[in-house]
PDB file of C-alpha atoms in Angstrom:
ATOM      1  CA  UNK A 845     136.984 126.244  76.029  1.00 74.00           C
ATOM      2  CA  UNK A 846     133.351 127.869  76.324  1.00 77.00           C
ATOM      3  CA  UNK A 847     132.658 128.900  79.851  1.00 84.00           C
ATOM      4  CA  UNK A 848     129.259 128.336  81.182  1.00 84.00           C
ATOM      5  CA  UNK A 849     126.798 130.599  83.316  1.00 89.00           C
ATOM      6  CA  UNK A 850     126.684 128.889  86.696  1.00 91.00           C
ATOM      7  CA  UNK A 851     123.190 130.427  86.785  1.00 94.00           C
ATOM      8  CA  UNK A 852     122.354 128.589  83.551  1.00 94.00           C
ATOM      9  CA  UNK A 853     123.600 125.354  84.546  1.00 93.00           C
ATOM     10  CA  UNK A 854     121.626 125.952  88.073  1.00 95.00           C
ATOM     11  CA  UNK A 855     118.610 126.450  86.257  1.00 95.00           C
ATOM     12  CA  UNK A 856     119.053 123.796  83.495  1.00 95.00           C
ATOM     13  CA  UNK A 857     119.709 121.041  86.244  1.00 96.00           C
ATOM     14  CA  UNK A 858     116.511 122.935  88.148  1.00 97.00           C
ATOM     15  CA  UNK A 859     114.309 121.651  85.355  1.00 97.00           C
ATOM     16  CA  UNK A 860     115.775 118.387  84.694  1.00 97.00           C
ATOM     17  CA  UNK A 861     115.278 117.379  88.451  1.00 96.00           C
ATOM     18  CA  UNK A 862     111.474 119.222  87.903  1.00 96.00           C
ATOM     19  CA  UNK A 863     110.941 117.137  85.441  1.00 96.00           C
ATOM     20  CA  UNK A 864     112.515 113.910  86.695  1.00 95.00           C
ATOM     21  CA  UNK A 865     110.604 114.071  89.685  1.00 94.00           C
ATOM     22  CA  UNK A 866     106.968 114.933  87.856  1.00 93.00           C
ATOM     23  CA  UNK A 867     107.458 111.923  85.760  1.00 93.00           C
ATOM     24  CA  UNK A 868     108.610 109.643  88.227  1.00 93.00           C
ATOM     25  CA  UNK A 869     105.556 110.348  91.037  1.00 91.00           C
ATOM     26  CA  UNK A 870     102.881 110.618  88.342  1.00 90.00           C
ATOM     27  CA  UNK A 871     102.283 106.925  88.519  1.00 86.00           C
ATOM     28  CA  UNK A 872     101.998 106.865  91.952  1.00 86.00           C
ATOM     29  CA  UNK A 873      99.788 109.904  92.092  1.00 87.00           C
ATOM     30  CA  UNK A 874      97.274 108.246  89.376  1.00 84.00           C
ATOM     31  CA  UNK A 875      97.523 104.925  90.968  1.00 81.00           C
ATOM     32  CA  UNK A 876      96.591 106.163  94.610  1.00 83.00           C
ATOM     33  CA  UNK A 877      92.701 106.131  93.425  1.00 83.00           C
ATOM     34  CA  UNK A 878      92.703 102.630  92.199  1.00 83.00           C
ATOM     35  CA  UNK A 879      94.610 101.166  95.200  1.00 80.00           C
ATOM     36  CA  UNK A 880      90.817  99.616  96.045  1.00 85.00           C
ATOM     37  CA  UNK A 881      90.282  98.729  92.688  1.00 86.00           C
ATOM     38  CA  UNK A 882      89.717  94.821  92.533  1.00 89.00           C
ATOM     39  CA  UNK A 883      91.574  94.704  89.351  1.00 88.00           C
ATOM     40  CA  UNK A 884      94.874  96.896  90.273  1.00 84.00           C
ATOM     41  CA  UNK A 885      94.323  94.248  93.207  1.00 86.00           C
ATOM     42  CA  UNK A 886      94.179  91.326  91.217  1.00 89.00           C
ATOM     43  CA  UNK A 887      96.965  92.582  88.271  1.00 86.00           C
ATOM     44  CA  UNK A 888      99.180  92.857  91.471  1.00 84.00           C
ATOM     45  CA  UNK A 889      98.638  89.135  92.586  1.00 85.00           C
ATOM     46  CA  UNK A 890      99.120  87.759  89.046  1.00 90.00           C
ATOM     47  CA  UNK A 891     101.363  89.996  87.233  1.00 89.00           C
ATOM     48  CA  UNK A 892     104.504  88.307  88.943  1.00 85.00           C
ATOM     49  CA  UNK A 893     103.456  84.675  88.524  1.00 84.00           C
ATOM     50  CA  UNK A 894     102.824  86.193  84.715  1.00 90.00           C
ATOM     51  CA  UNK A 895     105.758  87.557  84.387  1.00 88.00           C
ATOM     52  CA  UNK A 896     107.321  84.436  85.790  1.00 80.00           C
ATOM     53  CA  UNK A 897     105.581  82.369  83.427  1.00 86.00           C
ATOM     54  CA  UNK A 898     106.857  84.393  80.639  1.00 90.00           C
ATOM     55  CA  UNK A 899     110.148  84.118  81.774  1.00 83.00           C
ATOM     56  CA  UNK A 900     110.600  80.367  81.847  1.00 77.00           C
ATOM     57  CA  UNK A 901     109.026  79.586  78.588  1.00 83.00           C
ATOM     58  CA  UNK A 902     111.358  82.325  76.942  1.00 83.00           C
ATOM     59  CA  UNK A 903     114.614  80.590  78.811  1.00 74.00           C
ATOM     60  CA  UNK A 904     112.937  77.145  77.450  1.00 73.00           C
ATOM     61  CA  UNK A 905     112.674  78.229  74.085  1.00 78.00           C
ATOM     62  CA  UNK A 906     115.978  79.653  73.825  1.00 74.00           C
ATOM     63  CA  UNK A 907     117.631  76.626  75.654  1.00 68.00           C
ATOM     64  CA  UNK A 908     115.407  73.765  74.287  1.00 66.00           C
ATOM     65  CA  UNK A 909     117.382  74.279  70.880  1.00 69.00           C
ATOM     66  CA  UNK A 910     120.440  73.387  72.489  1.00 70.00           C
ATOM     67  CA  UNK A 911     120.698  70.576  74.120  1.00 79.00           C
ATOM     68  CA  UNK A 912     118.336  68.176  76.269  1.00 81.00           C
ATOM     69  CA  UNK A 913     121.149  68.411  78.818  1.00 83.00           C
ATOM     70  CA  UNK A 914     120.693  72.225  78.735  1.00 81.00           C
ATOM     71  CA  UNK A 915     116.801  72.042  79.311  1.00 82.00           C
ATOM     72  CA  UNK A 916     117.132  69.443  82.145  1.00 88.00           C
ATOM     73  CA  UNK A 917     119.166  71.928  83.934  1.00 88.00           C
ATOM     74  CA  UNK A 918     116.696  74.609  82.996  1.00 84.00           C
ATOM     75  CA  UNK A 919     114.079  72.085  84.656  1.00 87.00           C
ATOM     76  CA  UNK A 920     116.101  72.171  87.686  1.00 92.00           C
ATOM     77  CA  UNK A 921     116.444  75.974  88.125  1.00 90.00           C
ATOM     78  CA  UNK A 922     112.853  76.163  87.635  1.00 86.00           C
ATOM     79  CA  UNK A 923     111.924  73.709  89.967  1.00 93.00           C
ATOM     80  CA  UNK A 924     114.357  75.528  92.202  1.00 94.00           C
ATOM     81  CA  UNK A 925     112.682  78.463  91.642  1.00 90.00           C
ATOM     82  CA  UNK A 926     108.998  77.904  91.739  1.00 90.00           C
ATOM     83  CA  UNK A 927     110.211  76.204  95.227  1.00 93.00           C
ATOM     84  CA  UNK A 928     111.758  79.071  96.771  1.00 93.00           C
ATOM     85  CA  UNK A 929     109.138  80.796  96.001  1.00 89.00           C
ATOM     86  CA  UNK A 930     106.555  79.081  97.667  1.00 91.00           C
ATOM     87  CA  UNK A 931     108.521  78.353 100.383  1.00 91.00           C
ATOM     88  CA  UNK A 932     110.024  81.644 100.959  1.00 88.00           C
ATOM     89  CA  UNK A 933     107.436  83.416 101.667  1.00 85.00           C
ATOM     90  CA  UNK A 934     106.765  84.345  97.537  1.00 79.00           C
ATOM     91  CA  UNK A 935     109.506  86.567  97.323  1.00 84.00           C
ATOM     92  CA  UNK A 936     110.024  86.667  93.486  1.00 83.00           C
ATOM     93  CA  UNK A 937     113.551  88.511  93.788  1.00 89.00           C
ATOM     94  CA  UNK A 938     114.626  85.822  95.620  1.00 91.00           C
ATOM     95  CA  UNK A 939     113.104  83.193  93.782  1.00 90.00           C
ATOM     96  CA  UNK A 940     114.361  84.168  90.483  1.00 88.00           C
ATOM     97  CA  UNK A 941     117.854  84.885  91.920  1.00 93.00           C
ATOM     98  CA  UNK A 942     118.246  81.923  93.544  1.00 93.00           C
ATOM     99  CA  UNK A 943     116.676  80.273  90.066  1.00 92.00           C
ATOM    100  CA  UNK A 944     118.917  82.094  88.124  1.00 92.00           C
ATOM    101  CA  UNK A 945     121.991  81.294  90.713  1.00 94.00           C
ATOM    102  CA  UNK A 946     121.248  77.376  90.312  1.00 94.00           C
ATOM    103  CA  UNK A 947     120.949  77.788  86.174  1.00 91.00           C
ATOM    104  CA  UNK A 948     124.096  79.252  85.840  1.00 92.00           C
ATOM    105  CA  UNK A 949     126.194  76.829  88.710  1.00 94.00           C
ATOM    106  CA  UNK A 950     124.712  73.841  86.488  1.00 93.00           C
ATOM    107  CA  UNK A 951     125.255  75.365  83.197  1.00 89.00           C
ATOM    108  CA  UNK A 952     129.066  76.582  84.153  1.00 90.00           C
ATOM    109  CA  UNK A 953     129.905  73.135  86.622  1.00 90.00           C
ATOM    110  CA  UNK A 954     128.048  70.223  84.867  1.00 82.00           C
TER     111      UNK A 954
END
Protein backbone atom coordinates (compact mmCIF):
# COMPACT_ATOMS: atom_id res chain seq x y z
CA UNK A 1 0.00 0.00 0.00
CA UNK A 2 1.86 3.42 -0.86
CA UNK A 3 1.15 6.00 1.76
CA UNK A 4 0.59 9.48 0.65
CA UNK A 5 1.91 12.97 2.00
CA UNK A 6 -1.18 14.61 3.44
CA UNK A 7 0.69 17.80 2.47
CA UNK A 8 0.83 16.56 -1.13
CA UNK A 9 -2.64 15.60 -1.40
CA UNK A 10 -3.51 19.20 0.34
CA UNK A 11 -1.69 20.84 -2.24
CA UNK A 12 -2.70 18.66 -5.26
CA UNK A 13 -6.51 19.19 -4.37
CA UNK A 14 -5.27 23.13 -3.75
CA UNK A 15 -4.64 23.34 -7.47
CA UNK A 16 -7.36 21.33 -8.80
CA UNK A 17 -9.97 23.59 -6.94
CA UNK A 18 -7.48 26.74 -8.37
CA UNK A 19 -7.98 25.62 -11.40
CA UNK A 20 -11.62 24.53 -11.32
CA UNK A 21 -12.61 27.73 -10.14
CA UNK A 22 -10.37 29.93 -12.86
CA UNK A 23 -12.01 28.02 -15.57
CA UNK A 24 -15.36 28.04 -14.39
CA UNK A 25 -15.61 32.18 -13.65
CA UNK A 26 -13.61 33.05 -16.77
CA UNK A 27 -16.76 33.15 -18.80
CA UNK A 28 -18.44 35.19 -16.58
CA UNK A 29 -15.53 37.52 -16.11
CA UNK A 30 -15.20 37.98 -20.13
CA UNK A 31 -18.86 38.17 -20.54
CA UNK A 32 -19.42 41.04 -17.86
CA UNK A 33 -18.21 43.67 -20.71
CA UNK A 34 -20.61 42.56 -23.31
CA UNK A 35 -23.65 42.35 -20.96
CA UNK A 36 -24.75 45.77 -23.10
CA UNK A 37 -23.79 44.34 -26.16
CA UNK A 38 -26.97 44.21 -28.50
CA UNK A 39 -25.83 40.96 -29.82
CA UNK A 40 -24.96 38.96 -26.39
CA UNK A 41 -28.56 40.62 -25.94
CA UNK A 42 -30.08 39.30 -28.86
CA UNK A 43 -28.04 35.58 -28.85
CA UNK A 44 -29.73 35.44 -25.34
CA UNK A 45 -33.37 35.99 -26.70
CA UNK A 46 -32.91 33.54 -29.60
CA UNK A 47 -30.49 31.00 -28.59
CA UNK A 48 -33.30 29.03 -26.62
CA UNK A 49 -36.04 29.21 -29.26
CA UNK A 50 -32.77 27.94 -31.49
CA UNK A 51 -31.94 25.48 -29.53
CA UNK A 52 -35.56 24.50 -29.30
CA UNK A 53 -35.89 24.44 -32.87
CA UNK A 54 -33.02 22.17 -33.15
CA UNK A 55 -34.36 19.97 -30.80
CA UNK A 56 -37.69 19.13 -32.38
CA UNK A 57 -36.51 18.63 -35.85
CA UNK A 58 -33.75 16.17 -34.44
CA UNK A 59 -36.70 14.19 -32.32
CA UNK A 60 -38.71 14.42 -35.85
CA UNK A 61 -36.10 13.02 -37.79
CA UNK A 62 -35.31 10.29 -35.56
CA UNK A 63 -39.07 9.46 -34.94
CA UNK A 64 -40.48 10.23 -38.46
CA UNK A 65 -38.72 6.85 -39.56
CA UNK A 66 -40.78 5.01 -37.31
CA UNK A 67 -44.03 5.28 -37.44
CA UNK A 68 -46.73 8.07 -38.35
CA UNK A 69 -48.25 7.08 -35.00
CA UNK A 70 -44.86 7.93 -33.40
CA UNK A 71 -44.64 11.48 -35.09
CA UNK A 72 -48.30 12.34 -34.24
CA UNK A 73 -47.39 11.91 -30.71
CA UNK A 74 -44.21 13.85 -31.30
CA UNK A 75 -46.74 16.58 -32.75
CA UNK A 76 -48.49 16.49 -29.55
CA UNK A 77 -45.50 16.94 -27.17
CA UNK A 78 -44.49 19.72 -29.27
CA UNK A 79 -47.57 21.40 -29.35
CA UNK A 80 -47.51 20.78 -25.63
CA UNK A 81 -44.44 22.28 -25.42
CA UNK A 82 -44.34 25.35 -27.53
CA UNK A 83 -47.70 25.94 -25.32
CA UNK A 84 -46.26 25.83 -22.02
CA UNK A 85 -43.96 27.86 -23.05
CA UNK A 86 -45.80 30.68 -24.07
CA UNK A 87 -48.08 30.36 -21.53
CA UNK A 88 -45.80 29.84 -18.71
CA UNK A 89 -44.18 32.62 -18.67
CA UNK A 90 -41.26 31.13 -21.44
CA UNK A 91 -39.72 29.01 -19.07
CA UNK A 92 -37.85 26.57 -21.42
CA UNK A 93 -37.02 24.01 -18.48
CA UNK A 94 -40.39 23.72 -17.98
CA UNK A 95 -41.50 23.68 -21.36
CA UNK A 96 -39.27 21.02 -22.53
CA UNK A 97 -39.94 18.93 -19.37
CA UNK A 98 -43.34 19.06 -19.51
CA UNK A 99 -42.80 18.33 -23.56
CA UNK A 100 -40.67 15.67 -22.85
CA UNK A 101 -43.14 14.35 -19.86
CA UNK A 102 -46.17 14.24 -22.47
CA UNK A 103 -43.76 12.37 -25.31
CA UNK A 104 -42.87 9.74 -23.19
CA UNK A 105 -46.70 9.17 -21.31
CA UNK A 106 -47.93 8.85 -25.11
CA UNK A 107 -45.11 6.86 -26.37
CA UNK A 108 -45.18 4.33 -23.13
CA UNK A 109 -49.48 4.46 -22.70
CA UNK A 110 -50.80 4.71 -26.33
Amino acid sequence: MVELDPWYVAGALAIAFAITLSLRALPFAVLKPLRKSRLVMAMGLWMPVGILAILAASTFVSTASVDWATVAKAVVAVAVTAAVHLWCGRRTLLSIGLGTLTFVALVNLL
